[in-house]
CSV table of C-alpha atoms in Angstrom, one decimal:
chain,number,residue,atom,x,y,z
Q,1,UNK,CA,5.1,286.0,107.2
Q,2,UNK,CA,2.3,285.7,104.9
Q,3,UNK,CA,2.2,287.4,101.5
Q,4,UNK,CA,0.1,287.4,98.4
Q,5,UNK,CA,1.5,288.5,94.9
Q,6,UNK,CA,-0.9,289.6,92.2
Q,7,UNK,CA,-0.2,290.5,88.7
Q,8,UNK,CA,-0.4,294.3,88.2
Q,9,UNK,CA,-3.1,295.9,86.2
Q,10,UNK,CA,-4.8,297.3,84.6
Q,11,UNK,CA,-6.1,294.3,82.6
Q,12,UNK,CA,-8.0,295.7,79.6
Q,13,UNK,CA,-10.2,293.1,77.7
Q,14,UNK,CA,-12.9,293.1,75.2
Q,15,UNK,CA,-16.2,291.4,76.0
Q,16,UNK,CA,-16.6,287.8,75.8
Q,17,UNK,CA,-12.7,287.5,76.2
Q,18,UNK,CA,-11.1,284.9,78.5
Q,19,UNK,CA,-9.8,286.6,81.9
Q,20,UNK,CA,-6.9,285.1,84.0
Q,21,UNK,CA,-5.6,287.0,87.1
Q,22,UNK,CA,-2.5,285.5,88.5
Q,23,UNK,CA,-2.2,285.1,92.3
Q,24,UNK,CA,0.7,283.5,94.2
Q,25,UNK,CA,1.1,283.2,97.9
Q,26,UNK,CA,3.3,282.5,100.7
Q,27,UNK,CA,2.2,280.9,103.9
Q,28,UNK,CA,3.2,278.5,106.4
Q,29,UNK,CA,0.9,275.4,106.5
Q,30,UNK,CA,-2.4,275.1,104.8
Q,31,UNK,CA,-4.0,278.5,104.3
Q,32,UNK,CA,-7.6,279.2,103.2
Q,33,UNK,CA,-7.5,281.2,99.9
Q,34,UNK,CA,-10.2,283.7,98.7
Q,35,UNK,CA,-10.8,286.0,95.9
Q,36,UNK,CA,-12.7,289.3,96.5
Q,37,UNK,CA,-14.2,291.7,94.0
Q,38,UNK,CA,-14.5,295.5,94.5
Q,39,UNK,CA,-16.9,297.5,92.2
Q,40,UNK,CA,-16.3,301.2,91.8
Q,41,UNK,CA,-17.0,303.2,95.0
Q,42,UNK,CA,-18.1,300.0,97.0
Q,43,UNK,CA,-16.8,297.8,99.5
Q,44,UNK,CA,-15.3,294.4,98.9
Q,45,UNK,CA,-17.4,291.2,98.0
Q,46,UNK,CA,-16.4,287.6,98.8
Q,47,UNK,CA,-16.4,286.0,95.2
Q,48,UNK,CA,-15.1,282.7,96.1
Q,49,UNK,CA,-12.9,280.5,98.3
Q,50,UNK,CA,-11.0,277.3,98.7
Q,51,UNK,CA,-9.8,275.9,102.0
Q,52,UNK,CA,-7.5,272.8,100.9
Q,53,UNK,CA,-5.2,271.8,98.1
Q,54,UNK,CA,-6.9,270.9,94.8
Q,55,UNK,CA,-10.3,272.5,95.7
Q,56,UNK,CA,-11.9,274.6,93.0
Q,57,UNK,CA,-13.9,277.7,94.2
Q,58,UNK,CA,-16.6,278.9,91.7
Q,59,UNK,CA,-19.2,281.6,91.6
Q,60,UNK,CA,-20.8,283.8,88.8
Q,61,UNK,CA,-18.9,282.2,86.2
Q,62,UNK,CA,-15.4,282.8,88.0
Q,63,UNK,CA,-13.2,279.9,89.1
Q,64,UNK,CA,-9.9,279.4,91.1
Q,65,UNK,CA,-8.1,276.2,91.9
Q,66,UNK,CA,-6.0,275.9,95.1
Q,67,UNK,CA,-2.5,274.7,93.8
Q,68,UNK,CA,-0.4,274.0,96.6
Q,69,UNK,CA,2.5,272.6,94.3
Q,70,UNK,CA,2.8,276.0,92.7
Q,71,UNK,CA,1.4,278.1,95.6
Q,72,UNK,CA,-1.0,279.6,93.3
Q,73,UNK,CA,-4.7,280.5,93.0
Q,74,UNK,CA,-5.4,282.0,89.7
Q,75,UNK,CA,-8.8,283.4,88.9
Q,76,UNK,CA,-10.3,282.7,85.7
Q,77,UNK,CA,-13.5,283.5,83.7
Q,78,UNK,CA,-14.4,282.2,80.3
Q,79,UNK,CA,-16.4,285.0,78.7
Q,80,UNK,CA,-16.3,288.4,80.7
Q,81,UNK,CA,-19.0,291.2,80.4
Q,82,UNK,CA,-18.7,294.9,80.8
Q,83,UNK,CA,-20.2,294.2,84.3
Q,84,UNK,CA,-17.1,292.4,85.4
Q,85,UNK,CA,-15.1,295.7,85.3
Q,86,UNK,CA,-13.9,296.0,88.8
Q,87,UNK,CA,-10.8,295.3,91.1
Q,88,UNK,CA,-10.1,291.9,92.1
Q,89,UNK,CA,-8.1,290.9,95.4
Q,90,UNK,CA,-6.6,287.9,96.2
Q,91,UNK,CA,-6.3,287.0,99.9
Q,92,UNK,CA,-5.2,284.3,102.3
Q,93,UNK,CA,-5.8,283.2,105.9
Q,94,UNK,CA,-3.7,281.0,107.7
Q,95,UNK,CA,-0.3,280.6,109.6
Q,96,UNK,CA,0.8,283.0,112.3
Q,97,UNK,CA,-1.7,285.4,111.0
Q,98,UNK,CA,-4.6,284.1,113.1
Q,99,UNK,CA,-8.0,285.4,112.2
Q,100,UNK,CA,-6.8,288.0,109.8
Q,101,UNK,CA,-6.5,288.1,106.1
Q,102,UNK,CA,-3.4,288.9,104.0
Q,103,UNK,CA,-4.5,290.7,100.8
Q,104,UNK,CA,-2.7,291.0,97.6
Q,105,UNK,CA,-2.4,294.6,95.9
Q,106,UNK,CA,-5.6,294.2,93.8
Q,107,UNK,CA,-5.9,293.8,90.0
Q,108,UNK,CA,-8.0,296.4,88.2
Q,109,UNK,CA,-9.9,294.8,85.4
Q,110,UNK,CA,-11.6,297.0,82.4
Q,111,UNK,CA,-14.0,295.3,80.1
Q,112,UNK,CA,-14.7,297.2,76.9
Q,113,UNK,CA,-18.0,296.5,74.8
N,1,UNK,CA,-29.1,287.4,107.5
N,2,UNK,CA,-26.2,289.3,108.5
N,3,UNK,CA,-25.9,293.1,107.4
N,4,UNK,CA,-22.9,295.5,108.2
N,5,UNK,CA,-23.7,299.2,108.1
N,6,UNK,CA,-20.9,302.1,108.1
N,7,UNK,CA,-21.7,305.7,108.4
N,8,UNK,CA,-21.2,308.3,107.2
N,9,UNK,CA,-20.9,307.2,103.5
N,10,UNK,CA,-18.9,310.4,102.8
N,11,UNK,CA,-16.8,312.8,104.8
N,12,UNK,CA,-14.9,316.1,104.2
N,13,UNK,CA,-13.1,317.3,107.3
N,14,UNK,CA,-10.3,319.8,107.7
N,15,UNK,CA,-6.9,319.0,109.0
N,16,UNK,CA,-6.8,319.0,112.8
N,17,UNK,CA,-10.4,318.3,113.2
N,18,UNK,CA,-11.7,315.0,114.9
N,19,UNK,CA,-12.9,312.1,113.5
N,20,UNK,CA,-15.7,309.4,114.3
N,21,UNK,CA,-16.5,306.5,111.9
N,22,UNK,CA,-19.1,304.0,112.9
N,23,UNK,CA,-19.7,300.4,112.0
N,24,UNK,CA,-22.5,298.1,113.0
N,25,UNK,CA,-23.2,294.5,112.4
N,26,UNK,CA,-26.6,292.9,112.6
N,27,UNK,CA,-27.8,289.4,112.5
N,28,UNK,CA,-24.8,287.7,114.2
N,29,UNK,CA,-23.0,287.9,117.7
N,30,UNK,CA,-19.6,288.1,118.9
N,31,UNK,CA,-18.0,288.7,115.5
N,32,UNK,CA,-14.3,289.6,114.7
N,33,UNK,CA,-14.3,293.1,113.7
N,34,UNK,CA,-11.9,294.9,111.3
N,35,UNK,CA,-11.0,298.4,110.2
N,36,UNK,CA,-9.2,298.8,107.0
N,37,UNK,CA,-7.9,301.9,105.0
N,38,UNK,CA,-7.7,302.0,101.2
N,39,UNK,CA,-5.7,304.9,99.7
N,40,UNK,CA,-6.7,306.0,96.3
N,41,UNK,CA,-5.7,303.2,93.7
N,42,UNK,CA,-4.0,301.1,96.2
N,43,UNK,CA,-4.6,298.0,98.2
N,44,UNK,CA,-6.0,297.4,101.5
N,45,UNK,CA,-4.2,298.2,105.0
N,46,UNK,CA,-5.4,296.6,108.0
N,47,UNK,CA,-5.7,299.1,110.8
N,48,UNK,CA,-7.4,297.5,113.8
N,49,UNK,CA,-9.2,294.3,114.6
N,50,UNK,CA,-11.1,293.1,117.5
N,51,UNK,CA,-12.4,289.7,118.7
N,52,UNK,CA,-14.5,291.1,121.3
N,53,UNK,CA,-15.9,294.0,123.5
N,54,UNK,CA,-13.1,296.3,124.5
N,55,UNK,CA,-10.4,294.1,122.9
N,56,UNK,CA,-8.6,296.0,120.2
N,57,UNK,CA,-5.4,295.0,118.4
N,58,UNK,CA,-3.7,297.8,116.4
N,59,UNK,CA,-1.7,296.8,113.3
N,60,UNK,CA,-0.2,300.0,112.3
N,61,UNK,CA,0.8,302.8,114.6
N,62,UNK,CA,-0.7,306.1,113.5
N,63,UNK,CA,-3.0,308.9,114.3
N,64,UNK,CA,-6.1,306.8,114.6
N,65,UNK,CA,-7.5,304.6,117.6
N,66,UNK,CA,-10.5,302.2,117.7
N,67,UNK,CA,-13.0,301.1,120.2
N,68,UNK,CA,-15.5,298.4,120.4
N,69,UNK,CA,-18.1,299.6,123.0
N,70,UNK,CA,-20.6,297.0,122.2
N,71,UNK,CA,-20.5,293.5,120.8
N,72,UNK,CA,-21.5,294.6,117.3
N,73,UNK,CA,-20.3,298.0,117.3
N,74,UNK,CA,-16.9,299.3,116.0
N,75,UNK,CA,-15.8,302.8,116.1
N,76,UNK,CA,-12.8,304.5,114.4
N,77,UNK,CA,-11.6,307.8,115.8
N,78,UNK,CA,-9.0,310.5,115.5
N,79,UNK,CA,-8.3,313.3,117.7
N,80,UNK,CA,-6.6,315.3,114.8
N,81,UNK,CA,-6.9,314.5,111.4
N,82,UNK,CA,-3.9,314.7,109.0
N,83,UNK,CA,-4.1,315.0,105.3
N,84,UNK,CA,-2.5,311.5,105.0
N,85,UNK,CA,-5.6,310.2,106.7
N,86,UNK,CA,-7.6,310.6,103.5
N,87,UNK,CA,-8.9,307.5,102.0
N,88,UNK,CA,-11.5,304.9,101.9
N,89,UNK,CA,-12.4,303.4,105.2
N,90,UNK,CA,-13.7,300.0,105.4
N,91,UNK,CA,-15.4,298.0,108.2
N,92,UNK,CA,-15.5,294.2,107.9
N,93,UNK,CA,-16.7,291.4,110.2
N,94,UNK,CA,-15.8,287.9,110.1
N,95,UNK,CA,-17.6,284.6,110.9
N,96,UNK,CA,-16.4,280.7,111.6
N,97,UNK,CA,-13.2,279.2,112.4
N,98,UNK,CA,-10.7,277.4,110.1
N,99,UNK,CA,-12.3,276.3,106.8
N,100,UNK,CA,-15.4,277.9,107.6
N,101,UNK,CA,-13.7,281.5,108.0
N,102,UNK,CA,-15.3,284.0,105.8
N,103,UNK,CA,-14.8,288.0,106.0
N,104,UNK,CA,-17.5,290.4,104.8
N,105,UNK,CA,-17.2,294.1,104.1
N,106,UNK,CA,-19.2,297.1,104.7
N,107,UNK,CA,-20.0,299.7,101.9
N,108,UNK,CA,-17.2,302.1,103.3
N,109,UNK,CA,-16.6,305.6,104.2
N,110,UNK,CA,-14.7,307.8,101.8
N,111,UNK,CA,-12.9,310.4,103.9
N,112,UNK,CA,-11.3,313.5,102.5
N,113,UNK,CA,-9.2,315.8,104.7
N,114,UNK,CA,-8.6,319.1,103.3
């Protein structure tokens, strides 16, 4: 079946540092890949997505590239702000799962001023 | 534009009491609807999803049930709450097929069972 593995947090950074959150997946076929962000006490927000190999999703300074050869979709941001402190979830849709998302366990990011 | 509502935002209930959480979506028709639970500090667990009125798929057998009485209304219920039902309950809706598929989440309901 489908699965998503994310690096465990928390990830603690200083403001303006470079952020990378690793995400690898297992799925049959060609899944769509997503990153969601969850701020404290809120629901998840769709941050970006990519639907085919070598696609790059981007939004709010975050980027992730769909790498089929390494089955990865790592999230990056060049210069984080305190407001980027949140939990980030990698997810995929595809294969036998139909219209359901498979989520990773989430990675908590804490940005200190 | 589409909007998803959940209520209540916060709920404290005693063990053994019933539960009803409601989710409604505006601005779209015939969405796929989902209920998730998020335990404290943990990831998301898909509880139920629905592709249409009266059509409910259960992902995890447990103390909860779901209903979809109207196209854009999704209800999560329990007859008798357990302590283990505490958590953050998220409703989501999805649009599109294939590469256009996107899932959007509501603000959540924080349930504490005492």
